[in-house]
Amino acid sequence: MSSLNNKIRILKWLALVTCIVMFLATFGGGVVTRTDSGLGCGRDFPLCNGKLVPAHTIASLIEFSHRSVSAMAGILSIASFVGFLLFMKHRKDLQLFSLLTLMFVIIQGAMGALAVVFSQSAAVMGLHFGFALIAFASATMMTLGAWQEHADSRYTPRLIPGSVSRGFRNFIWLSTIYTYIAIYSGALLSHSVIQKVINIGGFISPLLLHQISAGLLFVIILAVGHYSYRYHPNHRDIRTLGAVSVLLITLQVIIGISLLYVTRPEIYMFVVLGHMLVIASLFSILVYLSYRVWQLSPDRKFVPTQAQRT
């Protein structure tokens, strides 16, 4: 029992470090995009302009730093997956989260490498950010689950005070899926601006598409917050997640509107990065909320704990 608890303790810290590095990799990708440093190392990969150590230019340092952090995220993802596979065989959900983290780190890393060697369209580069978001959300789920597992292993089982309705569960799931679609439209807009193809297409511009999807997302998240808080008084975590979602989407809208009025490039870059980080946090919250409503489905009675299994 003590040996298992020690392994769980180590895994929870490993998961946390993996999640933090994943966040830094996502942030670094945004810095590369906004500073137009994607070719700071030329068309070489994994070398930087044919060298192991990059030249001392801002663009090369930014790109090389992002590659280094992404590589570290990949190594930590492998370690986390192996650790959960070996020492948390009773938590198939955490094994799945660690596997998804590893898979999407590899996918988005491969897409980043291809973007360096071969020019990619705005649509593909937007999808690259979308995969990075899934990797970060999976790492967040893995971390929260590992920390909860460690806490539950030291206490008695906790009964769930009632389940949530299937309708609410499905609404949360659909809201999370739509949030991902809205995020992709924003990433498409960002890369369209950078590649100067904002008006190409002839049907609807990426800017208008993003504004429409963002407005609808704001309404949807308000509904998520309302139903989470109003109809689940016995579920403190559901109410908290709903309230945090509303706060994040409100902040996201404020930052998004401010982008239309910021003219100084150095300030604009930081505002865009803040915009990206807030939506990444919102998506992770919604993914976790989706997992919680699955746990609280009518056919599930208990929070899975180590204490229950021992």
PDB file of C-alpha atoms in Angstrom:
ATOM      1  CA  MET A   1       0.000   0.000   0.000  1.00  0.00           C
ATOM      2  CA  SER A   2       2.744   2.419   0.980  1.00  0.00           C
ATOM      3  CA  SER A   3       4.788   1.459  -2.083  1.00  0.00           C
ATOM      4  CA  LEU A   4       1.796   2.081  -4.350  1.00  0.00           C
ATOM      5  CA  ASN A   5       1.138   5.460  -2.747  1.00  0.00           C
ATOM      6  CA  ASN A   6       4.759   6.449  -3.338  1.00  0.00           C
ATOM      7  CA  LYS A   7       4.466   5.519  -6.998  1.00  0.00           C
ATOM      8  CA  ILE A   8       1.240   7.499  -7.300  1.00  0.00           C
ATOM      9  CA  ARG A   9       2.950  10.479  -5.648  1.00  0.00           C
ATOM     10  CA  ILE A  10       5.799  10.322  -8.142  1.00  0.00           C
ATOM     11  CA  LEU A  11       3.385  10.012 -11.055  1.00  0.00           C
ATOM     12  CA  LYS A  12       1.333  13.010  -9.964  1.00  0.00           C
ATOM     13  CA  TRP A  13       4.444  15.207  -9.931  1.00  0.00           C
ATOM     14  CA  LEU A  14       5.602  13.799 -13.261  1.00  0.00           C
ATOM     15  CA  ALA A  15       2.182  14.570 -14.738  1.00  0.00           C
ATOM     16  CA  LEU A  16       2.292  18.116 -13.367  1.00  0.00           C
ATOM     17  CA  VAL A  17       5.734  18.787 -14.845  1.00  0.00           C
ATOM     18  CA  THR A  18       4.549  17.343 -18.171  1.00  0.00           C
ATOM     19  CA  CYS A  19       1.501  19.620 -18.130  1.00  0.00           C
ATOM     20  CA  ILE A  20       3.590  22.715 -17.349  1.00  0.00           C
ATOM     21  CA  VAL A  21       6.076  21.973 -20.124  1.00  0.00           C
ATOM     22  CA  MET A  22       3.150  21.322 -22.481  1.00  0.00           C
ATOM     23  CA  PHE A  23       1.750  24.733 -21.585  1.00  0.00           C
ATOM     24  CA  LEU A  24       5.133  26.337 -22.293  1.00  0.00           C
ATOM     25  CA  ALA A  25       5.298  24.540 -25.643  1.00  0.00           C
ATOM     26  CA  THR A  26       1.844  25.856 -26.558  1.00  0.00           C
ATOM     27  CA  PHE A  27       2.842  29.350 -25.469  1.00  0.00           C
ATOM     28  CA  GLY A  28       6.098  29.051 -27.403  1.00  0.00           C
ATOM     29  CA  GLY A  29       4.214  28.104 -30.537  1.00  0.00           C
ATOM     30  CA  GLY A  30       2.202  31.297 -30.198  1.00  0.00           C
ATOM     31  CA  VAL A  31       5.378  33.356 -29.796  1.00  0.00           C
ATOM     32  CA  VAL A  32       6.863  31.754 -32.917  1.00  0.00           C
ATOM     33  CA  THR A  33       3.706  32.564 -34.879  1.00  0.00           C
ATOM     34  CA  ARG A  34       3.326  36.158 -33.695  1.00  0.00           C
ATOM     35  CA  THR A  35       7.006  37.024 -34.150  1.00  0.00           C
ATOM     36  CA  ASP A  36       7.118  35.309 -37.552  1.00  0.00           C
ATOM     37  CA  SER A  37      10.061  33.207 -36.373  1.00  0.00           C
ATOM     38  CA  GLY A  38       8.948  29.957 -37.961  1.00  0.00           C
ATOM     39  CA  LEU A  39      11.900  30.037 -40.366  1.00  0.00           C
ATOM     40  CA  GLY A  40      14.357  31.346 -37.803  1.00  0.00           C
ATOM     41  CA  CYS A  41      16.309  28.123 -38.294  1.00  0.00           C
ATOM     42  CA  GLY A  42      15.806  28.072 -42.032  1.00  0.00           C
ATOM     43  CA  ARG A  43      14.399  24.955 -43.701  1.00  0.00           C
ATOM     44  CA  ASP A  44      16.528  22.649 -41.537  1.00  0.00           C
ATOM     45  CA  PHE A  45      15.080  20.238 -38.973  1.00  0.00           C
ATOM     46  CA  PRO A  46      16.079  19.241 -36.332  1.00  0.00           C
ATOM     47  CA  LEU A  47      19.244  21.308 -36.856  1.00  0.00           C
ATOM     48  CA  CYS A  48      19.099  25.097 -36.901  1.00  0.00           C
ATOM     49  CA  ASN A  49      20.546  26.524 -40.124  1.00  0.00           C
ATOM     50  CA  GLY A  50      22.699  23.409 -40.400  1.00  0.00           C
ATOM     51  CA  LYS A  51      24.103  23.753 -36.878  1.00  0.00           C
ATOM     52  CA  LEU A  52      23.381  22.130 -33.544  1.00  0.00           C
ATOM     53  CA  VAL A  53      23.664  25.461 -31.745  1.00  0.00           C
ATOM     54  CA  PRO A  54      21.701  28.255 -33.469  1.00  0.00           C
ATOM     55  CA  ALA A  55      23.107  31.598 -34.533  1.00  0.00           C
ATOM     56  CA  HIS A  56      22.527  34.414 -32.078  1.00  0.00           C
ATOM     57  CA  THR A  57      19.588  36.031 -33.835  1.00  0.00           C
ATOM     58  CA  ILE A  58      16.220  36.695 -32.214  1.00  0.00           C
ATOM     59  CA  ALA A  59      14.305  34.574 -34.728  1.00  0.00           C
ATOM     60  CA  SER A  60      16.650  31.594 -34.476  1.00  0.00           C
ATOM     61  CA  LEU A  61      16.693  31.698 -30.673  1.00  0.00           C
ATOM     62  CA  ILE A  62      12.887  31.828 -30.515  1.00  0.00           C
ATOM     63  CA  GLU A  63      12.444  28.942 -32.955  1.00  0.00           C
ATOM     64  CA  PHE A  64      15.204  26.829 -31.408  1.00  0.00           C
ATOM     65  CA  SER A  65      13.838  27.411 -27.884  1.00  0.00           C
ATOM     66  CA  HIS A  66      10.381  26.318 -29.032  1.00  0.00           C
ATOM     67  CA  ARG A  67      11.823  23.168 -30.589  1.00  0.00           C
ATOM     68  CA  SER A  68      13.739  22.384 -27.396  1.00  0.00           C
ATOM     69  CA  VAL A  69      10.688  22.815 -25.160  1.00  0.00           C
ATOM     70  CA  SER A  70       8.563  20.744 -27.546  1.00  0.00           C
ATOM     71  CA  ALA A  71      11.174  17.974 -27.508  1.00  0.00           C
ATOM     72  CA  MET A  72      11.180  18.053 -23.713  1.00  0.00           C
ATOM     73  CA  ALA A  73       7.386  17.799 -23.752  1.00  0.00           C
ATOM     74  CA  GLY A  74       7.678  14.728 -25.948  1.00  0.00           C
ATOM     75  CA  ILE A  75      10.186  13.031 -23.627  1.00  0.00           C
ATOM     76  CA  LEU A  76       8.048  13.771 -20.560  1.00  0.00           C
ATOM     77  CA  SER A  77       4.948  12.484 -22.366  1.00  0.00           C
ATOM     78  CA  ILE A  78       6.686   9.186 -23.057  1.00  0.00           C
ATOM     79  CA  ALA A  79       7.775   8.913 -19.415  1.00  0.00           C
ATOM     80  CA  SER A  80       4.252   9.709 -18.190  1.00  0.00           C
ATOM     81  CA  PHE A  81       2.629   7.184 -20.509  1.00  0.00           C
ATOM     82  CA  VAL A  82       5.016   4.411 -19.441  1.00  0.00           C
ATOM     83  CA  GLY A  83       4.546   5.328 -15.771  1.00  0.00           C
ATOM     84  CA  PHE A  84       0.743   5.256 -15.901  1.00  0.00           C
ATOM     85  CA  LEU A  85       0.817   2.086 -17.985  1.00  0.00           C
ATOM     86  CA  LEU A  86       2.970   0.272 -15.426  1.00  0.00           C
ATOM     87  CA  PHE A  87       1.800   1.646 -12.089  1.00  0.00           C
ATOM     88  CA  MET A  88      -1.827   2.737 -12.598  1.00  0.00           C
ATOM     89  CA  LYS A  89      -3.344  -0.265 -14.276  1.00  0.00           C
ATOM     90  CA  HIS A  90      -6.534   0.299 -12.267  1.00  0.00           C
ATOM     91  CA  ARG A  91      -7.049   3.745 -13.864  1.00  0.00           C
ATOM     92  CA  LYS A  92      -7.744   3.078 -17.528  1.00  0.00           C
ATOM     93  CA  ASP A  93      -8.920   6.670 -17.901  1.00  0.00           C
ATOM     94  CA  LEU A  94      -5.565   8.118 -16.838  1.00  0.00           C
ATOM     95  CA  GLN A  95      -3.772   5.672 -19.101  1.00  0.00           C
ATOM     96  CA  LEU A  96      -5.938   6.950 -21.946  1.00  0.00           C
ATOM     97  CA  PHE A  97      -5.183  10.588 -21.121  1.00  0.00           C
ATOM     98  CA  SER A  98      -1.453   9.902 -21.040  1.00  0.00           C
ATOM     99  CA  LEU A  99      -1.709   8.073 -24.378  1.00  0.00           C
ATOM    100  CA  LEU A 100      -3.628  10.976 -25.956  1.00  0.00           C
ATOM    101  CA  THR A 101      -1.043  13.414 -24.617  1.00  0.00           C
ATOM    102  CA  LEU A 102       1.754  11.430 -26.215  1.00  0.00           C
ATOM    103  CA  MET A 103      -0.100  10.909 -29.503  1.00  0.00           C
ATOM    104  CA  PHE A 104      -0.963  14.561 -30.027  1.00  0.00           C
ATOM    105  CA  VAL A 105       2.476  15.772 -28.974  1.00  0.00           C
ATOM    106  CA  ILE A 106       3.904  13.563 -31.703  1.00  0.00           C
ATOM    107  CA  ILE A 107       1.305  14.692 -34.254  1.00  0.00           C
ATOM    108  CA  GLN A 108       1.689  18.410 -33.618  1.00  0.00           C
ATOM    109  CA  GLY A 109       5.472  18.047 -33.486  1.00  0.00           C
ATOM    110  CA  ALA A 110       5.473  16.298 -36.861  1.00  0.00           C
ATOM    111  CA  MET A 111       3.249  19.007 -38.320  1.00  0.00           C
ATOM    112  CA  GLY A 112       5.600  21.668 -36.981  1.00  0.00           C
ATOM    113  CA  ALA A 113       8.571  19.932 -38.591  1.00  0.00           C
ATOM    114  CA  LEU A 114       6.729  19.660 -41.917  1.00  0.00           C
ATOM    115  CA  ALA A 115       5.839  23.353 -41.708  1.00  0.00           C
ATOM    116  CA  VAL A 116       9.548  24.129 -41.488  1.00  0.00           C
ATOM    117  CA  VAL A 117      10.680  21.865 -44.315  1.00  0.00           C
ATOM    118  CA  PHE A 118       7.668  22.515 -46.555  1.00  0.00           C
ATOM    119  CA  SER A 119       5.439  25.579 -46.644  1.00  0.00           C
ATOM    120  CA  GLN A 120       2.001  24.897 -45.164  1.00  0.00           C
ATOM    121  CA  SER A 121      -1.364  26.558 -45.715  1.00  0.00           C
ATOM    122  CA  ALA A 122      -3.111  28.660 -43.071  1.00  0.00           C
ATOM    123  CA  ALA A 123      -5.677  25.866 -42.618  1.00  0.00           C
ATOM    124  CA  VAL A 124      -2.987  23.278 -41.839  1.00  0.00           C
ATOM    125  CA  MET A 125      -1.136  25.618 -39.471  1.00  0.00           C
ATOM    126  CA  GLY A 126      -4.395  26.359 -37.676  1.00  0.00           C
ATOM    127  CA  LEU A 127      -4.918  22.640 -37.218  1.00  0.00           C
ATOM    128  CA  HIS A 128      -1.381  22.422 -35.821  1.00  0.00           C
ATOM    129  CA  PHE A 129      -2.456  24.746 -32.987  1.00  0.00           C
ATOM    130  CA  GLY A 130      -5.637  22.713 -32.543  1.00  0.00           C
ATOM    131  CA  PHE A 131      -3.640  19.523 -32.000  1.00  0.00           C
ATOM    132  CA  ALA A 132      -1.410  21.346 -29.522  1.00  0.00           C
ATOM    133  CA  LEU A 133      -4.556  22.316 -27.593  1.00  0.00           C
ATOM    134  CA  ILE A 134      -5.709  18.700 -27.432  1.00  0.00           C
ATOM    135  CA  ALA A 135      -2.275  17.667 -26.170  1.00  0.00           C
ATOM    136  CA  PHE A 136      -2.403  20.334 -23.464  1.00  0.00           C
ATOM    137  CA  ALA A 137      -5.973  19.440 -22.483  1.00  0.00           C
ATOM    138  CA  SER A 138      -5.046  15.738 -22.273  1.00  0.00           C
ATOM    139  CA  ALA A 139      -2.055  16.582 -20.080  1.00  0.00           C
ATOM    140  CA  THR A 140      -4.326  18.675 -17.856  1.00  0.00           C
ATOM    141  CA  MET A 141      -6.762  15.773 -17.484  1.00  0.00           C
ATOM    142  CA  MET A 142      -3.913  13.386 -16.705  1.00  0.00           C
ATOM    143  CA  THR A 143      -2.560  15.769 -14.063  1.00  0.00           C
ATOM    144  CA  LEU A 144      -5.876  16.468 -12.345  1.00  0.00           C
ATOM    145  CA  GLY A 145      -6.703  12.775 -12.309  1.00  0.00           C
ATOM    146  CA  ALA A 146      -3.334  11.801 -10.851  1.00  0.00           C
ATOM    147  CA  TRP A 147      -3.561  14.398  -8.085  1.00  0.00           C
ATOM    148  CA  GLN A 148      -7.117  13.337  -7.249  1.00  0.00           C
ATOM    149  CA  GLU A 149      -6.036   9.699  -7.203  1.00  0.00           C
ATOM    150  CA  HIS A 150      -3.266  10.479  -4.740  1.00  0.00           C
ATOM    151  CA  ALA A 151      -5.646  12.453  -2.514  1.00  0.00           C
ATOM    152  CA  ASP A 152      -8.303   9.715  -2.626  1.00  0.00           C
ATOM    153  CA  SER A 153      -5.789   7.016  -1.722  1.00  0.00           C
ATOM    154  CA  ARG A 154      -5.304   8.633   1.692  1.00  0.00           C
ATOM    155  CA  TYR A 155      -8.981   9.017   2.584  1.00  0.00           C
ATOM    156  CA  THR A 156     -12.181   7.018   2.643  1.00  0.00           C
ATOM    157  CA  PRO A 157     -14.350   6.716  -0.473  1.00  0.00           C
ATOM    158  CA  ARG A 158     -16.501   9.700  -1.328  1.00  0.00           C
ATOM    159  CA  LEU A 159     -20.105   9.188  -2.412  1.00  0.00           C
ATOM    160  CA  ILE A 160     -21.332  11.296  -5.291  1.00  0.00           C
ATOM    161  CA  PRO A 161     -24.334  13.417  -4.196  1.00  0.00           C
ATOM    162  CA  GLY A 162     -26.511  12.444  -7.139  1.00  0.00           C
ATOM    163  CA  SER A 163     -25.915  12.187 -10.880  1.00  0.00           C
ATOM    164  CA  VAL A 164     -26.333  14.717 -13.659  1.00  0.00           C
ATOM    165  CA  SER A 165     -28.914  14.395 -16.392  1.00  0.00           C
ATOM    166  CA  ARG A 166     -28.039  12.898 -19.753  1.00  0.00           C
ATOM    167  CA  GLY A 167     -29.254  16.075 -21.411  1.00  0.00           C
ATOM    168  CA  PHE A 168     -26.817  18.228 -19.413  1.00  0.00           C
ATOM    169  CA  ARG A 169     -24.002  15.760 -20.059  1.00  0.00           C
ATOM    170  CA  ASN A 170     -24.630  15.808 -23.824  1.00  0.00           C
ATOM    171  CA  PHE A 171     -24.886  19.616 -23.812  1.00  0.00           C
ATOM    172  CA  ILE A 172     -21.469  19.903 -22.159  1.00  0.00           C
ATOM    173  CA  TRP A 173     -19.962  17.488 -24.652  1.00  0.00           C
ATOM    174  CA  LEU A 174     -21.393  19.374 -27.636  1.00  0.00           C
ATOM    175  CA  SER A 175     -20.266  22.696 -26.150  1.00  0.00           C
ATOM    176  CA  THR A 176     -16.725  21.384 -25.822  1.00  0.00           C
ATOM    177  CA  ILE A 177     -16.687  20.159 -29.416  1.00  0.00           C
ATOM    178  CA  TYR A 178     -18.003  23.490 -30.665  1.00  0.00           C
ATOM    179  CA  THR A 179     -15.385  25.349 -28.613  1.00  0.00           C
ATOM    180  CA  TYR A 180     -12.684  23.424 -30.449  1.00  0.00           C
ATOM    181  CA  ILE A 181     -14.241  24.389 -33.785  1.00  0.00           C
ATOM    182  CA  ALA A 182     -14.378  28.060 -32.741  1.00  0.00           C
ATOM    183  CA  ILE A 183     -10.741  27.920 -31.649  1.00  0.00           C
ATOM    184  CA  TYR A 184      -9.798  26.529 -35.037  1.00  0.00           C
ATOM    185  CA  SER A 185     -11.527  29.433 -36.765  1.00  0.00           C
ATOM    186  CA  GLY A 186      -9.435  31.825 -34.650  1.00  0.00           C
ATOM    187  CA  ALA A 187      -6.230  29.955 -35.484  1.00  0.00           C
ATOM    188  CA  LEU A 188      -7.200  30.021 -39.161  1.00  0.00           C
ATOM    189  CA  LEU A 189      -7.684  33.788 -38.933  1.00  0.00           C
ATOM    190  CA  SER A 190      -4.322  34.292 -37.241  1.00  0.00           C
ATOM    191  CA  HIS A 191      -2.382  32.310 -39.838  1.00  0.00           C
ATOM    192  CA  SER A 192      -4.374  33.874 -42.687  1.00  0.00           C
ATOM    193  CA  VAL A 193      -3.322  37.331 -41.509  1.00  0.00           C
ATOM    194  CA  ILE A 194       0.315  36.259 -41.212  1.00  0.00           C
ATOM    195  CA  GLN A 195       0.285  34.635 -44.666  1.00  0.00           C
ATOM    196  CA  LYS A 196      -1.633  37.605 -46.124  1.00  0.00           C
ATOM    197  CA  VAL A 197      -4.507  35.486 -47.477  1.00  0.00           C
ATOM    198  CA  ILE A 198      -7.222  37.027 -45.306  1.00  0.00           C
ATOM    199  CA  ASN A 199      -9.559  37.838 -48.217  1.00  0.00           C
ATOM    200  CA  ILE A 200      -8.854  34.823 -50.397  1.00  0.00           C
ATOM    201  CA  GLY A 201     -11.845  32.563 -50.949  1.00  0.00           C
ATOM    202  CA  GLY A 202     -14.647  34.835 -52.103  1.00  0.00           C
ATOM    203  CA  PHE A 203     -17.352  33.464 -49.784  1.00  0.00           C
ATOM    204  CA  ILE A 204     -16.724  34.498 -46.202  1.00  0.00           C
ATOM    205  CA  SER A 205     -13.551  35.965 -44.738  1.00  0.00           C
ATOM    206  CA  PRO A 206     -11.816  34.241 -41.814  1.00  0.00           C
ATOM    207  CA  LEU A 207     -12.380  37.396 -39.737  1.00  0.00           C
ATOM    208  CA  LEU A 208     -16.156  37.353 -40.187  1.00  0.00           C
ATOM    209  CA  LEU A 209     -16.252  33.596 -39.647  1.00  0.00           C
ATOM    210  CA  HIS A 210     -14.339  33.964 -36.399  1.00  0.00           C
ATOM    211  CA  GLN A 211     -16.536  36.827 -35.176  1.00  0.00           C
ATOM    212  CA  ILE A 212     -19.691  34.797 -35.798  1.00  0.00           C
ATOM    213  CA  SER A 213     -18.314  31.658 -34.152  1.00  0.00           C
ATOM    214  CA  ALA A 214     -16.962  33.674 -31.191  1.00  0.00           C
ATOM    215  CA  GLY A 215     -20.332  35.355 -30.623  1.00  0.00           C
ATOM    216  CA  LEU A 216     -22.113  32.008 -30.637  1.00  0.00           C
ATOM    217  CA  LEU A 217     -19.457  30.558 -28.328  1.00  0.00           C
ATOM    218  CA  PHE A 218     -20.047  33.376 -25.837  1.00  0.00           C
ATOM    219  CA  VAL A 219     -23.762  32.538 -25.710  1.00  0.00           C
ATOM    220  CA  ILE A 220     -23.084  28.809 -25.367  1.00  0.00           C
ATOM    221  CA  ILE A 221     -20.637  29.253 -22.486  1.00  0.00           C
ATOM    222  CA  LEU A 222     -23.077  31.547 -20.701  1.00  0.00           C
ATOM    223  CA  ALA A 223     -25.611  28.725 -20.963  1.00  0.00           C
ATOM    224  CA  VAL A 224     -23.009  26.247 -19.664  1.00  0.00           C
ATOM    225  CA  GLY A 225     -22.396  28.471 -16.653  1.00  0.00           C
ATOM    226  CA  HIS A 226     -26.109  28.981 -16.020  1.00  0.00           C
ATOM    227  CA  TYR A 227     -27.071  25.306 -16.131  1.00  0.00           C
ATOM    228  CA  SER A 228     -23.961  24.257 -14.186  1.00  0.00           C
ATOM    229  CA  TYR A 229     -24.550  26.692 -11.352  1.00  0.00           C
ATOM    230  CA  ARG A 230     -28.340  26.923 -11.252  1.00  0.00           C
ATOM    231  CA  TYR A 231     -29.293  23.248 -11.451  1.00  0.00           C
ATOM    232  CA  HIS A 232     -26.425  21.498  -9.626  1.00  0.00           C
ATOM    233  CA  PRO A 233     -26.346  22.872  -6.083  1.00  0.00           C
ATOM    234  CA  ASN A 234     -24.995  19.578  -4.712  1.00  0.00           C
ATOM    235  CA  HIS A 235     -22.051  19.447  -7.081  1.00  0.00           C
ATOM    236  CA  ARG A 236     -19.557  22.077  -6.000  1.00  0.00           C
ATOM    237  CA  ASP A 237     -17.015  21.188  -8.688  1.00  0.00           C
ATOM    238  CA  ILE A 238     -19.607  21.419 -11.488  1.00  0.00           C
ATOM    239  CA  ARG A 239     -20.732  24.853 -10.265  1.00  0.00           C
ATOM    240  CA  THR A 240     -17.139  26.052  -9.933  1.00  0.00           C
ATOM    241  CA  LEU A 241     -16.181  24.858 -13.409  1.00  0.00           C
ATOM    242  CA  GLY A 242     -19.244  26.537 -14.884  1.00  0.00           C
ATOM    243  CA  ALA A 243     -18.468  29.832 -13.158  1.00  0.00           C
ATOM    244  CA  VAL A 244     -14.821  29.732 -14.217  1.00  0.00           C
ATOM    245  CA  SER A 245     -15.901  29.047 -17.811  1.00  0.00           C
ATOM    246  CA  VAL A 246     -18.070  32.176 -17.822  1.00  0.00           C
ATOM    247  CA  LEU A 247     -15.248  34.283 -16.386  1.00  0.00           C
ATOM    248  CA  LEU A 248     -12.805  32.986 -18.989  1.00  0.00           C
ATOM    249  CA  ILE A 249     -15.113  33.534 -21.973  1.00  0.00           C
ATOM    250  CA  THR A 250     -15.897  37.056 -20.735  1.00  0.00           C
ATOM    251  CA  LEU A 251     -12.185  37.805 -20.479  1.00  0.00           C
ATOM    252  CA  GLN A 252     -11.660  36.281 -23.905  1.00  0.00           C
ATOM    253  CA  VAL A 253     -14.291  38.549 -25.471  1.00  0.00           C
ATOM    254  CA  ILE A 254     -12.774  41.630 -23.824  1.00  0.00           C
ATOM    255  CA  ILE A 255      -9.311  40.742 -25.097  1.00  0.00           C
ATOM    256  CA  GLY A 256     -10.694  39.949 -28.547  1.00  0.00           C
ATOM    257  CA  ILE A 257     -12.404  43.343 -28.810  1.00  0.00           C
ATOM    258  CA  SER A 258      -9.252  45.105 -27.619  1.00  0.00           C
ATOM    259  CA  LEU A 259      -7.357  43.535 -30.533  1.00  0.00           C
ATOM    260  CA  LEU A 260      -9.381  45.727 -32.873  1.00  0.00           C
ATOM    261  CA  TYR A 261      -8.074  48.894 -31.220  1.00  0.00           C
ATOM    262  CA  VAL A 262      -4.466  48.082 -30.283  1.00  0.00           C
ATOM    263  CA  THR A 263      -2.118  49.626 -32.840  1.00  0.00           C
ATOM    264  CA  ARG A 264       1.342  49.244 -31.326  1.00  0.00           C
ATOM    265  CA  PRO A 265       2.882  45.981 -32.614  1.00  0.00           C
ATOM    266  CA  GLU A 266       4.726  45.082 -29.402  1.00  0.00           C
ATOM    267  CA  ILE A 267       1.537  45.488 -27.327  1.00  0.00           C
ATOM    268  CA  TYR A 268      -0.571  43.736 -29.948  1.00  0.00           C
ATOM    269  CA  MET A 269       1.646  40.635 -29.783  1.00  0.00           C
ATOM    270  CA  PHE A 270       1.204  40.257 -26.018  1.00  0.00           C
ATOM    271  CA  VAL A 271      -2.543  40.803 -26.281  1.00  0.00           C
ATOM    272  CA  VAL A 272      -2.758  38.073 -28.920  1.00  0.00           C
ATOM    273  CA  LEU A 273      -0.740  35.720 -26.734  1.00  0.00           C
ATOM    274  CA  GLY A 274      -3.079  36.457 -23.824  1.00  0.00           C
ATOM    275  CA  HIS A 275      -6.022  35.759 -26.122  1.00  0.00           C
ATOM    276  CA  MET A 276      -4.491  32.395 -27.006  1.00  0.00           C
ATOM    277  CA  LEU A 277      -3.715  31.395 -23.429  1.00  0.00           C
ATOM    278  CA  VAL A 278      -7.193  32.265 -22.140  1.00  0.00           C
ATOM    279  CA  ILE A 279      -8.921  30.185 -24.804  1.00  0.00           C
ATOM    280  CA  ALA A 280      -6.518  27.301 -24.140  1.00  0.00           C
ATOM    281  CA  SER A 281      -7.447  27.470 -20.454  1.00  0.00           C
ATOM    282  CA  LEU A 282     -11.154  27.593 -21.291  1.00  0.00           C
ATOM    283  CA  PHE A 283     -10.881  24.564 -23.536  1.00  0.00           C
ATOM    284  CA  SER A 284      -9.054  22.602 -20.830  1.00  0.00           C
ATOM    285  CA  ILE A 285     -11.736  23.527 -18.287  1.00  0.00           C
ATOM    286  CA  LEU A 286     -14.467  22.349 -20.644  1.00  0.00           C
ATOM    287  CA  VAL A 287     -12.648  19.097 -21.354  1.00  0.00           C
ATOM    288  CA  TYR A 288     -12.355  18.460 -17.625  1.00  0.00           C
ATOM    289  CA  LEU A 289     -16.034  19.360 -17.174  1.00  0.00           C
ATOM    290  CA  SER A 290     -16.877  16.891 -19.950  1.00  0.00           C
ATOM    291  CA  TYR A 291     -15.011  14.201 -18.075  1.00  0.00           C
ATOM    292  CA  ARG A 292     -16.754  15.056 -14.790  1.00  0.00           C
ATOM    293  CA  VAL A 293     -20.243  14.865 -16.286  1.00  0.00           C
ATOM    294  CA  TRP A 294     -19.278  11.485 -17.729  1.00  0.00           C
ATOM    295  CA  GLN A 295     -18.243  10.367 -14.241  1.00  0.00           C
ATOM    296  CA  LEU A 296     -21.539  11.720 -12.900  1.00  0.00           C
ATOM    297  CA  SER A 297     -23.682  10.031 -15.540  1.00  0.00           C
ATOM    298  CA  PRO A 298     -26.780   8.230 -14.191  1.00  0.00           C
ATOM    299  CA  ASP A 299     -25.168   4.799 -14.581  1.00  0.00           C
ATOM    300  CA  ARG A 300     -22.148   5.739 -12.428  1.00  0.00           C
ATOM    301  CA  LYS A 301     -22.376   5.814  -8.618  1.00  0.00           C
ATOM    302  CA  PHE A 302     -18.938   6.510  -7.184  1.00  0.00           C
ATOM    303  CA  VAL A 303     -15.879   8.606  -7.791  1.00  0.00           C
ATOM    304  CA  PRO A 304     -13.129   6.077  -8.639  1.00  0.00           C
ATOM    305  CA  THR A 305     -10.695   6.025  -5.731  1.00  0.00           C
ATOM    306  CA  GLN A 306      -7.800   3.870  -4.673  1.00  0.00           C
ATOM    307  CA  ALA A 307      -9.436   3.442  -1.276  1.00  0.00           C
ATOM    308  CA  GLN A 308     -12.470   1.787  -2.878  1.00  0.00           C
ATOM    309  CA  ARG A 309     -10.303  -0.730  -4.687  1.00  0.00           C
ATOM    310  CA  THR A 310      -8.265  -1.663  -1.619  1.00  0.00           C
TER     311      THR A 310
END
